[in-house]
XYZ file of C-alpha atoms in Angstrom:
659
model
C 37.259 -34.435 2.387
C 37.586 -37.432 0.128
C 35.314 -40.518 0.448
C 36.162 -43.654 -1.484
C 33.248 -46.031 -2.114
C 34.208 -49.657 -2.898
C 31.790 -52.308 -4.175
C 31.065 -54.934 -1.553
C 31.316 -58.308 -3.193
C 33.030 -61.618 -3.028
C 35.210 -61.151 -6.122
C 38.987 -61.400 -5.939
C 41.169 -58.513 -7.191
C 42.509 -59.071 -10.663
C 45.921 -57.689 -9.629
C 47.727 -59.324 -6.734
C 50.037 -57.410 -4.415
C 50.339 -53.623 -3.993
C 48.884 -51.029 -6.374
C 51.309 -48.965 -8.448
C 50.567 -45.918 -6.259
C 51.249 -47.789 -3.007
C 54.489 -49.265 -4.358
C 55.770 -45.896 -5.614
C 54.832 -44.084 -2.386
C 56.404 -46.788 -0.256
C 59.659 -46.436 -2.162
C 59.869 -42.642 -2.458
C 58.004 -41.396 0.633
C 59.456 -43.645 3.312
C 59.365 -42.074 6.769
C 56.219 -40.048 5.996
C 53.424 -39.958 8.599
C 51.366 -43.137 8.044
C 47.977 -41.388 7.913
C 49.213 -38.809 5.416
C 50.836 -41.569 3.361
C 47.505 -43.432 3.196
C 45.721 -40.229 2.239
C 48.194 -39.522 -0.582
C 47.839 -43.101 -1.866
C 44.046 -42.724 -1.908
C 44.426 -39.493 -3.911
C 46.733 -41.135 -6.444
C 44.306 -44.033 -6.858
C 41.502 -41.577 -7.585
C 40.591 -40.090 -10.955
C 41.537 -36.422 -10.452
C 43.533 -34.496 -13.027
C 47.270 -35.126 -12.749
C 48.086 -31.423 -12.392
C 45.694 -31.053 -9.448
C 47.117 -34.170 -7.788
C 50.677 -32.855 -8.217
C 49.738 -29.575 -6.544
C 48.010 -31.398 -3.687
C 50.858 -33.859 -3.067
C 53.419 -31.022 -3.148
C 51.374 -29.135 -0.546
C 51.194 -32.248 1.692
C 54.949 -32.835 1.549
C 55.605 -29.229 2.586
C 52.871 -29.114 5.260
C 54.115 -32.198 7.104
C 57.749 -30.998 6.700
C 58.732 -34.137 4.815
C 60.505 -31.769 2.392
C 62.430 -28.728 3.602
C 61.858 -26.489 0.557
C 59.336 -26.019 -2.230
C 61.982 -27.048 -4.751
C 62.586 -30.337 -2.887
C 58.843 -31.008 -2.711
C 58.363 -30.359 -6.434
C 61.338 -32.628 -7.245
C 60.008 -35.423 -5.023
C 56.542 -35.091 -6.561
C 58.015 -35.212 -10.079
C 59.934 -38.397 -9.191
C 56.750 -39.929 -7.770
C 54.713 -39.316 -10.913
C 57.619 -40.428 -13.100
C 57.650 -43.718 -11.168
C 53.904 -44.088 -11.672
C 54.292 -43.370 -15.378
C 57.139 -45.868 -15.840
C 55.319 -48.637 -13.972
C 53.134 -49.208 -16.979
C 50.076 -49.332 -14.747
C 47.550 -46.694 -13.741
C 47.777 -45.226 -10.255
C 44.709 -47.179 -9.152
C 43.886 -50.830 -9.772
C 41.173 -50.586 -12.400
C 40.647 -54.326 -12.298
C 39.622 -54.031 -8.671
C 36.754 -51.783 -9.703
C 35.146 -54.486 -11.801
C 31.751 -55.480 -10.413
C 31.587 -59.032 -9.032
C 28.487 -61.153 -8.353
C 25.785 -59.418 -6.297
C 24.786 -60.762 -2.873
C 22.289 -59.798 -0.171
C 23.811 -57.993 2.838
C 23.068 -59.242 6.367
C 22.310 -55.666 7.511
C 21.943 -52.231 5.939
C 25.033 -50.013 5.728
C 24.795 -46.254 6.351
C 27.273 -44.239 4.295
C 26.809 -41.374 6.766
C 27.923 -43.669 9.600
C 30.897 -44.771 7.496
C 31.854 -41.126 6.845
C 31.491 -40.286 10.549
C 33.791 -43.159 11.466
C 36.282 -41.973 8.856
C 36.248 -38.407 10.235
C 36.701 -39.678 13.815
C 39.758 -41.604 12.662
C 41.097 -38.542 10.871
C 40.512 -36.292 13.897
C 42.066 -38.817 16.299
C 45.176 -38.966 14.127
C 45.562 -35.147 14.160
C 45.387 -35.104 10.373
C 42.084 -33.211 10.248
C 43.483 -29.786 11.040
C 46.277 -30.237 8.534
C 43.788 -31.307 5.848
C 41.782 -28.127 6.401
C 44.943 -26.000 6.035
C 46.029 -27.905 2.932
C 42.577 -27.750 1.310
C 42.497 -23.995 1.928
C 45.945 -23.697 0.356
C 44.815 -25.752 -2.644
C 41.712 -23.587 -3.022
C 43.873 -20.464 -2.931
C 46.204 -22.006 -5.504
C 43.299 -22.704 -7.871
C 42.214 -19.081 -7.548
C 45.737 -17.915 -8.418
C 45.817 -20.302 -11.350
C 42.546 -18.862 -12.695
C 43.861 -15.345 -12.106
C 47.056 -16.141 -14.033
C 45.018 -17.494 -16.924
C 43.120 -14.196 -17.038
C 46.396 -12.265 -16.879
C 47.820 -14.395 -19.692
C 44.751 -13.704 -21.815
C 45.004 -9.964 -21.097
C 48.744 -9.930 -21.889
C 48.146 -11.745 -25.166
C 45.507 -9.184 -26.156
C 47.940 -6.377 -25.266
C 50.636 -8.090 -27.354
C 48.267 -8.430 -30.317
C 47.403 -4.723 -30.079
C 51.098 -3.818 -30.084
C 51.773 -6.117 -33.048
C 48.840 -4.609 -34.938
C 50.133 -1.122 -34.161
C 53.652 -2.049 -35.329
C 52.256 -3.616 -38.515
C 50.290 -0.436 -39.224
C 53.420 1.652 -38.562
C 55.413 -0.533 -40.989
C 52.730 -0.199 -43.661
C 52.523 3.568 -43.141
C 56.320 3.864 -43.279
C 56.535 1.903 -46.529
C 53.666 3.876 -48.093
C 55.279 7.176 -47.031
C 58.625 6.019 -48.451
C 57.078 5.198 -51.830
C 55.252 8.543 -51.851
C 58.368 10.524 -50.902
C 60.394 8.951 -53.734
C 57.619 9.776 -56.213
C 57.487 13.383 -54.958
C 61.291 13.685 -55.136
C 61.125 12.841 -58.828
C 58.691 15.728 -59.265
C 60.016 18.302 -56.778
C 63.668 17.332 -56.428
C 65.518 16.385 -53.242
C 64.548 18.093 -49.990
C 67.324 20.386 -48.773
C 65.786 21.939 -45.655
C 65.815 20.981 -41.979
C 63.550 18.653 -39.999
C 61.912 20.205 -36.951
C 59.667 19.022 -34.149
C 58.262 21.519 -31.659
C 56.414 21.112 -28.368
C 55.373 17.467 -28.789
C 54.599 14.708 -26.290
C 55.696 11.101 -26.719
C 53.086 8.548 -25.557
C 54.248 5.499 -23.623
C 53.448 2.342 -25.672
C 53.074 0.400 -22.407
C 50.515 2.893 -21.095
C 50.814 5.423 -18.288
C 52.399 8.866 -18.308
C 53.992 10.206 -21.506
C 57.691 9.441 -21.965
C 58.417 13.006 -23.130
C 56.592 16.268 -22.460
C 56.959 19.604 -24.298
C 59.871 18.194 -26.303
C 61.489 19.491 -29.475
C 64.487 19.002 -31.794
C 66.009 20.237 -35.058
C 67.854 17.977 -37.522
C 70.302 19.431 -40.064
C 71.880 17.896 -43.154
C 75.398 16.577 -42.724
C 74.892 15.923 -39.007
C 74.922 12.556 -37.208
C 72.894 12.625 -33.979
C 73.546 10.213 -31.120
C 70.264 9.589 -29.267
C 71.203 8.611 -25.714
C 69.475 7.743 -22.427
C 68.787 4.864 -20.049
C 66.916 1.705 -21.029
C 63.172 2.102 -21.506
C 63.100 5.917 -21.485
C 61.759 6.313 -25.032
C 64.677 6.238 -27.482
C 63.245 3.503 -29.730
C 59.730 4.928 -29.344
C 60.972 8.339 -30.515
C 62.679 6.790 -33.563
C 59.464 4.955 -34.468
C 57.521 8.201 -34.071
C 59.869 10.041 -36.446
C 59.843 7.135 -38.919
C 56.033 6.937 -38.976
C 55.895 10.783 -39.230
C 53.722 11.105 -36.123
C 56.476 13.169 -34.471
C 57.753 16.379 -36.029
C 56.961 18.238 -39.216
C 58.554 15.904 -41.760
C 58.157 17.044 -45.389
C 56.432 14.430 -47.584
C 59.290 14.432 -50.143
C 61.886 13.566 -47.455
C 62.867 9.880 -47.676
C 63.149 8.135 -44.287
C 64.567 4.680 -43.612
C 64.302 3.111 -40.151
C 66.223 0.043 -38.922
C 64.717 -1.316 -35.702
C 65.998 -3.985 -33.309
C 63.426 -6.388 -34.762
C 62.787 -7.088 -38.432
C 59.220 -7.824 -39.522
C 58.959 -9.903 -42.710
C 55.934 -11.060 -44.668
C 55.640 -14.384 -46.505
C 57.062 -12.951 -49.727
C 60.158 -11.327 -48.203
C 60.891 -14.458 -46.134
C 61.574 -16.284 -49.406
C 64.065 -13.663 -50.651
C 67.836 -13.878 -50.328
C 69.638 -11.073 -48.448
C 70.810 -9.656 -51.794
C 67.226 -9.468 -53.084
C 66.103 -7.841 -49.829
C 68.825 -5.185 -50.041
C 68.232 -4.389 -53.722
C 64.473 -4.083 -53.059
C 65.193 -1.278 -50.560
C 66.144 1.079 -53.409
C 62.618 2.394 -53.979
C 63.679 4.821 -56.720
C 65.239 2.001 -58.752
C 62.197 -0.195 -58.159
C 59.752 2.488 -59.357
C 61.898 3.339 -62.396
C 62.150 -0.353 -63.336
C 58.353 -0.639 -63.112
C 57.970 2.461 -65.317
C 60.419 1.054 -67.875
C 58.540 -2.252 -67.996
C 55.204 -0.513 -68.458
C 56.519 1.819 -71.184
C 58.099 -1.120 -73.051
C 54.791 -2.942 -73.540
C 53.412 -3.093 -77.074
C 54.240 -0.567 -79.757
C 55.277 2.600 -77.878
C 54.122 5.974 -79.150
C 56.577 8.802 -79.715
C 55.710 10.232 -76.301
C 56.166 6.823 -74.643
C 59.511 6.329 -76.383
C 60.687 9.706 -75.111
C 59.586 8.852 -71.566
C 61.245 5.431 -71.800
C 64.499 7.064 -72.870
C 64.301 9.429 -69.882
C 63.629 6.533 -67.500
C 66.556 4.544 -68.908
C 68.826 7.573 -68.485
C 67.729 7.847 -64.854
C 68.393 4.129 -64.325
C 71.901 4.578 -65.735
C 72.467 7.602 -63.487
C 71.687 5.583 -60.340
C 73.732 2.597 -61.635
C 70.700 0.309 -61.550
C 72.433 -2.474 -63.501
C 75.111 -2.893 -60.805
C 72.639 -3.007 -57.907
C 73.095 -6.726 -57.169
C 76.904 -6.452 -57.205
C 76.833 -3.422 -54.899
C 74.457 -5.245 -52.555
C 76.825 -8.254 -52.466
C 79.747 -5.993 -51.530
C 77.730 -4.220 -48.851
C 76.648 -7.507 -47.255
C 80.234 -8.792 -47.347
C 81.401 -5.666 -45.507
C 78.814 -6.423 -42.813
C 80.167 -9.943 -42.338
C 78.042 -12.075 -44.683
C 79.797 -15.110 -46.119
C 78.870 -16.438 -49.576
C 76.891 -19.213 -47.876
C 74.873 -16.724 -45.787
C 74.207 -14.508 -48.809
C 72.745 -17.548 -50.563
C 70.267 -18.395 -47.799
C 66.668 -17.221 -47.739
C 65.648 -14.661 -45.133
C 63.590 -17.327 -43.351
C 66.785 -19.352 -42.774
C 68.635 -16.461 -41.097
C 68.758 -15.920 -37.337
C 67.290 -12.751 -35.861
C 70.700 -11.089 -35.704
C 71.473 -11.718 -39.385
C 68.038 -10.401 -40.368
C 68.825 -7.155 -38.539
C 72.179 -6.931 -40.382
C 70.365 -7.419 -43.681
C 67.955 -4.614 -42.796
C 70.939 -2.393 -41.933
C 72.547 -3.172 -45.294
C 69.250 -2.361 -47.035
C 68.974 1.011 -45.284
C 72.527 2.022 -46.209
C 71.961 0.823 -49.774
C 68.825 2.989 -50.097
C 70.718 6.201 -49.117
C 67.663 7.966 -47.620
C 67.563 11.652 -46.667
C 67.036 10.652 -43.021
C 68.511 7.403 -41.685
C 67.302 6.142 -38.282
C 69.348 3.343 -36.691
C 68.311 1.587 -33.468
C 71.287 -0.204 -31.865
C 72.969 -0.966 -35.238
C 76.138 -2.444 -33.695
C 74.436 -5.071 -31.496
C 74.904 -7.897 -34.003
C 78.076 -6.743 -35.756
C 81.610 -8.078 -35.472
C 84.392 -5.665 -34.538
C 85.410 -5.408 -38.198
C 81.840 -4.652 -39.292
C 81.469 -1.973 -36.581
C 84.649 -0.275 -37.818
C 83.381 -0.458 -41.398
C 80.009 1.075 -40.408
C 81.764 3.900 -38.544
C 83.834 4.693 -41.657
C 80.758 4.449 -43.922
C 78.714 6.949 -41.882
C 81.526 9.519 -42.074
C 81.881 9.326 -45.883
C 80.792 12.085 -48.266
C 77.556 10.201 -49.063
C 76.201 10.816 -45.557
C 77.497 14.381 -45.303
C 74.526 15.353 -47.461
C 72.050 13.467 -45.279
C 70.761 13.271 -41.685
C 71.435 10.304 -39.395
C 70.023 9.555 -35.924
C 71.566 6.628 -34.028
C 70.538 4.921 -30.792
C 73.514 3.075 -29.348
C 75.078 2.125 -26.012
C 78.466 1.710 -27.712
C 80.197 4.879 -26.526
C 83.288 4.380 -28.669
C 81.141 3.998 -31.798
C 79.077 7.095 -30.915
C 82.229 9.134 -30.331
C 83.514 8.017 -33.723
C 80.427 8.924 -35.778
C 78.215 11.456 -33.963
C 78.473 15.209 -34.399
C 75.564 16.076 -32.086
C 73.754 14.559 -29.108
C 70.076 14.157 -28.235
C 69.546 13.096 -24.611
C 66.354 11.726 -23.046
C 65.981 12.178 -19.302
C 63.262 9.823 -18.100
C 63.186 11.459 -14.669
C 62.567 14.921 -16.157
C 60.718 13.637 -19.265
C 62.844 16.078 -21.244
C 64.748 15.901 -24.538
C 67.862 18.076 -24.725
C 69.977 18.756 -27.822
C 73.635 19.792 -27.907
C 76.636 19.929 -30.241
C 79.429 17.383 -29.917
C 79.775 13.631 -29.598
C 78.947 11.483 -26.565
C 82.126 12.228 -24.593
C 81.723 15.981 -25.176
C 78.099 15.806 -24.027
C 78.974 13.764 -20.945
C 81.779 16.104 -19.875
C 79.644 19.205 -20.471
C 76.688 17.705 -18.605
C 78.799 16.857 -15.558
C 80.091 20.446 -15.532
C 76.538 21.832 -15.859
C 75.330 19.659 -12.987
C 78.234 20.780 -10.793
C 77.631 24.455 -11.663
C 73.922 24.155 -10.848
C 74.670 22.458 -7.540
C 77.052 25.257 -6.558
C 74.617 27.985 -7.623
C 71.770 26.307 -5.741
C 73.905 25.941 -2.612
C 74.931 29.628 -2.797
C 71.366 30.863 -3.308
C 69.996 28.614 -0.564
C 72.598 30.005 1.850
C 71.868 33.621 0.820
C 68.110 33.100 1.170
C 68.581 31.615 4.641
C 70.754 34.557 5.729
C 68.183 37.058 4.444
C 65.239 35.230 6.018
C 67.062 34.852 9.331
C 67.578 38.611 9.715
C 65.877 39.840 12.881
C 65.151 43.607 13.059
C 65.230 43.380 16.845
C 69.009 43.101 16.674
C 69.023 46.745 15.495
C 66.545 47.850 18.117
C 63.392 47.487 15.954
C 63.781 51.093 14.811
C 62.065 52.327 11.620
C 65.416 52.012 9.880
C 65.750 48.411 11.076
C 62.246 47.577 9.799
C 63.103 49.129 6.438
C 66.242 46.958 6.236
C 64.155 43.908 7.205
C 61.606 44.544 4.414
C 64.397 45.069 1.886
C 66.007 41.769 2.865
C 62.666 39.943 2.594
C 62.175 41.302 -0.937
C 65.719 40.230 -1.837
C 64.968 36.761 -0.457
C 61.781 36.518 -2.553
C 63.711 37.462 -5.682
C 66.395 34.877 -4.927
C 63.699 32.235 -4.328
C 62.269 32.950 -7.788
C 65.751 32.553 -9.276
C 66.225 29.333 -7.282
C 62.936 27.985 -8.652
C 64.227 28.631 -12.177
C 67.481 26.885 -11.309
C 65.552 23.900 -9.952
C 63.637 23.687 -13.233
C 66.910 23.749 -15.184
C 68.380 21.160 -12.821
C 65.380 18.883 -13.459
C 66.336 18.752 -17.145
C 69.843 17.749 -16.050
C 68.557 15.102 -13.670
C 69.976 11.652 -14.345
C 67.885 8.499 -14.357
C 68.917 6.114 -11.614
C 71.076 3.188 -12.693
C 68.881 0.130 -12.301
C 70.186 -2.863 -10.347
C 71.652 -5.912 -12.027
C 72.341 -8.596 -9.446
C 73.754 -11.862 -10.785
C 74.231 -14.341 -7.957
C 76.435 -17.414 -8.077
C 74.782 -20.799 -7.767
C 77.297 -22.133 -5.270
C 80.781 -23.542 -5.734
C 81.160 -26.401 -8.200
C 84.175 -28.604 -7.586
C 85.977 -30.123 -10.543
C 85.242 -29.483 -14.197
C 81.826 -28.211 -15.255
C 82.512 -29.032 -18.916
C 85.381 -30.937 -20.555
C 85.883 -30.656 -24.325
C 88.113 -33.438 -25.634
C 89.316 -33.514 -29.245
C 86.070 -32.008 -30.514
C 85.474 -31.316 -34.190
C 82.254 -30.217 -35.841
C 80.652 -29.828 -39.232
C 77.022 -29.445 -40.201
C 75.313 -32.555 -41.644
C 75.242 -31.343 -45.260
C 77.554 -33.589 -47.293
C 79.417 -30.670 -48.890
C 79.994 -28.778 -45.627
C 83.521 -28.523 -44.253
C 84.725 -28.850 -40.666
C 84.208 -25.595 -38.783
C 86.903 -26.615 -36.302
C 88.692 -29.755 -35.155
C 90.788 -31.038 -32.207
C 89.336 -28.530 -29.723
C 90.628 -29.161 -26.194
C 89.221 -27.046 -23.380
C 88.181 -27.351 -19.751
C 85.670 -25.109 -17.980
C 85.606 -24.982 -14.179
C 84.096 -22.678 -11.566
C 86.782 -20.026 -12.039
C 86.878 -20.019 -15.849
C 86.146 -16.784 -17.743
C 86.448 -17.230 -21.515
C 86.033 -14.806 -24.405
C 85.398 -16.487 -27.770
C 86.880 -14.453 -30.615
C 86.631 -15.069 -34.338
C 85.211 -13.790 -37.599
C 81.540 -14.261 -38.404
C 80.704 -17.789 -39.494
C 83.797 -19.360 -37.924
C 81.773 -21.273 -35.338
C 81.659 -19.266 -32.088
C 77.919 -19.749 -31.563
C 78.204 -23.342 -32.787
C 80.795 -24.078 -30.088
C 78.472 -22.585 -27.457
C 75.631 -24.801 -28.714
C 77.921 -27.823 -28.423
C 78.788 -26.877 -24.837
C 75.136 -26.560 -23.775
C 74.128 -29.729 -25.641
C 71.996 -28.219 -28.423
C 74.317 -29.808 -31.005
C 76.279 -33.065 -31.022
C 80.006 -33.072 -31.822
C 81.093 -34.676 -35.111
C 84.369 -35.848 -33.518
C 85.547 -36.160 -29.922
C 83.403 -35.848 -26.820
C 82.004 -33.243 -24.445
C 81.595 -34.246 -20.799
C 79.244 -32.142 -18.667
C 79.197 -32.392 -14.885
C 75.928 -33.778 -13.544
C 75.919 -31.057 -10.901
C 76.458 -28.158 -13.299
C 73.627 -25.848 -14.303
C 74.317 -24.267 -17.687
C 72.368 -21.245 -18.945
C 72.592 -19.257 -22.168
C 71.784 -15.620 -22.868
C 71.903 -15.374 -26.637
C 72.385 -12.434 -28.966
C 68.793 -11.979 -30.085
C 65.997 -11.593 -27.539
C 63.207 -12.839 -29.805
C 65.004 -16.200 -30.076
C 64.954 -16.590 -26.287
C 61.974 -14.700 -24.836
C 58.336 -15.374 -25.709
C 57.298 -11.833 -26.646
C 53.606 -12.689 -26.132
C 54.247 -13.230 -22.399
C 54.988 -10.705 -19.686
C 58.350 -11.043 -17.888
C 56.570 -12.566 -14.874
C 54.653 -15.080 -17.017
C 57.875 -15.972 -18.842
C 59.637 -16.613 -15.519
C 56.708 -18.672 -14.196
C 56.871 -20.874 -17.301
C 60.620 -21.357 -16.855
C 60.421 -21.841 -13.087
C 56.868 -22.930 -12.135
C 57.819 -23.929 -8.579
C 54.810 -24.989 -6.516
C 52.543 -22.278 -7.959
C 52.278 -20.522 -4.601
C 51.999 -16.802 -3.949
C 55.338 -17.014 -2.108
C 57.047 -18.452 -5.203
C 55.536 -15.732 -7.409
C 56.839 -13.041 -5.041
C 60.270 -14.692 -5.152
C 60.286 -14.397 -8.960
C 59.071 -10.782 -8.781
C 61.892 -9.972 -6.377
C 64.418 -11.677 -8.649
C 63.202 -9.733 -11.708
C 63.474 -6.508 -9.703
C 67.056 -7.368 -8.702
C 67.885 -7.523 -12.432
C 66.332 -4.105 -13.117
C 62.914 -5.313 -14.344
C 60.794 -3.103 -12.102
C 57.282 -3.995 -10.924
C 55.508 -1.781 -13.489
C 57.259 -3.692 -16.310
C 56.675 -7.201 -14.989
C 53.076 -7.469 -16.235
C 53.571 -5.836 -19.650
C 53.986 -8.072 -22.718
C 57.704 -8.419 -23.460
C 57.061 -6.980 -26.930
C 56.380 -3.625 -25.211
C 59.802 -3.612 -23.523
C 62.885 -1.926 -24.910
C 65.844 -3.968 -26.117
C 67.774 -3.235 -22.924
C 64.844 -4.272 -20.749
C 64.514 -7.545 -22.670
C 68.221 -8.164 -22.108
C 67.601 -7.851 -18.384
C 64.764 -10.400 -18.601
C 67.095 -12.790 -20.457
C 69.790 -12.350 -17.813
């Protein structure tokens, strides 16, 4: 309960009329039960934290059914506190708390008696029971708040562990790359195969291993498409191969890995894309360092000989044309001259990934690992990459690609590696994606037929009753023979079931996108819009754009990289202001954006549930949290993923969180 104690004196209030709290409540909470209204006013005039008061007022508005939904109650509460904030006065009349002249009371006053009278009034009004319910709800809410703080702290620690692990992997990968190039110069290029036998693949999010008793063999001149559902271990397997924790990878084999995220230190953030790409040629970098060292001072005869050898090697790898070749490579991947001139820190996440892809191709490693390389490429760049990976250069190397672009995989892959999350198995086969898919469907159908036949035969054998033949010795002999045949068939069926497990498909996860209700009229009107960036030398990206978007509009924006597709989207959602013309957005329209790079949209330090709670805090209740959990599940973010840091999720799983 709340007891307000007011000084008894003969002073006059410094502020005439109603308090700010009373005025705001009278305006916004008209029709509310009078006793509850008075109670809310007394709360607002108190000195509690604003967040606690907001929670309490929201609970009151729901409890007394003044608001039909939690969303309405939160909105009403927000309006109330906005009105208090704009009034320019505190919720309570601080001037009224000033102490006036003291005087002697005619009789003593018992605060206990005053409290008792207050409680009688509360009980008579019927408010008492509701206050108990509301106070219990508030207490429960505080517990949940404390629990969420603990969960946030735990998630952050998990995130930091993952980041530390990734940083160590990056450092190990770079060190191994430098070592392999050095060994190549001594031993020559590695010409054998890469094998991994009977390994397990740990789950970075914890829990059961992603793969058990797995194995693969990689051959030169082959391009392997690594396929499987979201979150089943494709990216984790690539990282394991890259960091050499999976498989028996010879130390002189050069490996280059392009992930869906690019980690950059302070030095590389200041480089241009061209510098970043050229730096990826480790052999050139080491030879240049050798040449610089051998050129110092007066070289001896031996040093001069070595310097001549180094310079010959630099000529052989066309070191002097490295910058020009890097420029051409970046252009093929869609970089304009303006983008090539930016620093890495000024590039979006998608352009950083493209730069890393260009660097990997430029380095020409023995083993190239690409994780979703086409995600950020234009159609032209995808076609160029497909042609590049089928050139003679890569026919002497090994390539493993994770991609959900079936057309691209069919174009470039010669073999398939499939991860079944249900079976925790890795299977390898010849042929591109379409060949694998067709063959797998046929294998599944064949196994189903064989299993059905064996099950029927086993049943017939087990159902044989010797009594039908008179239970003679001959009949018993036939019975025993049939039982042995049934046992043999059951053993064969068990083997078939084991084979079928490897062919088992992972269930397609749900993705339920619900409409927000019909919106009449135009959601967005674009009238004569033109745009250019503020730099004085920049040119108009587009001008005189006329377009209307209503509830039935479905638009595909097409155009080359840098022509302003994303800029137009930012204008529509209000992130940018038009240079010319105007954009009119309906007041009733809700506009949401799922952009092309998850790290630009999702806080990777938060779990999916924490991210959703920050976006949609609601009233903080358990019911609201369950609503968000259910919504995440409907988009394929299952319960076991909802409390993991988003950094531990696969790219596909993060896409589902964004959606």
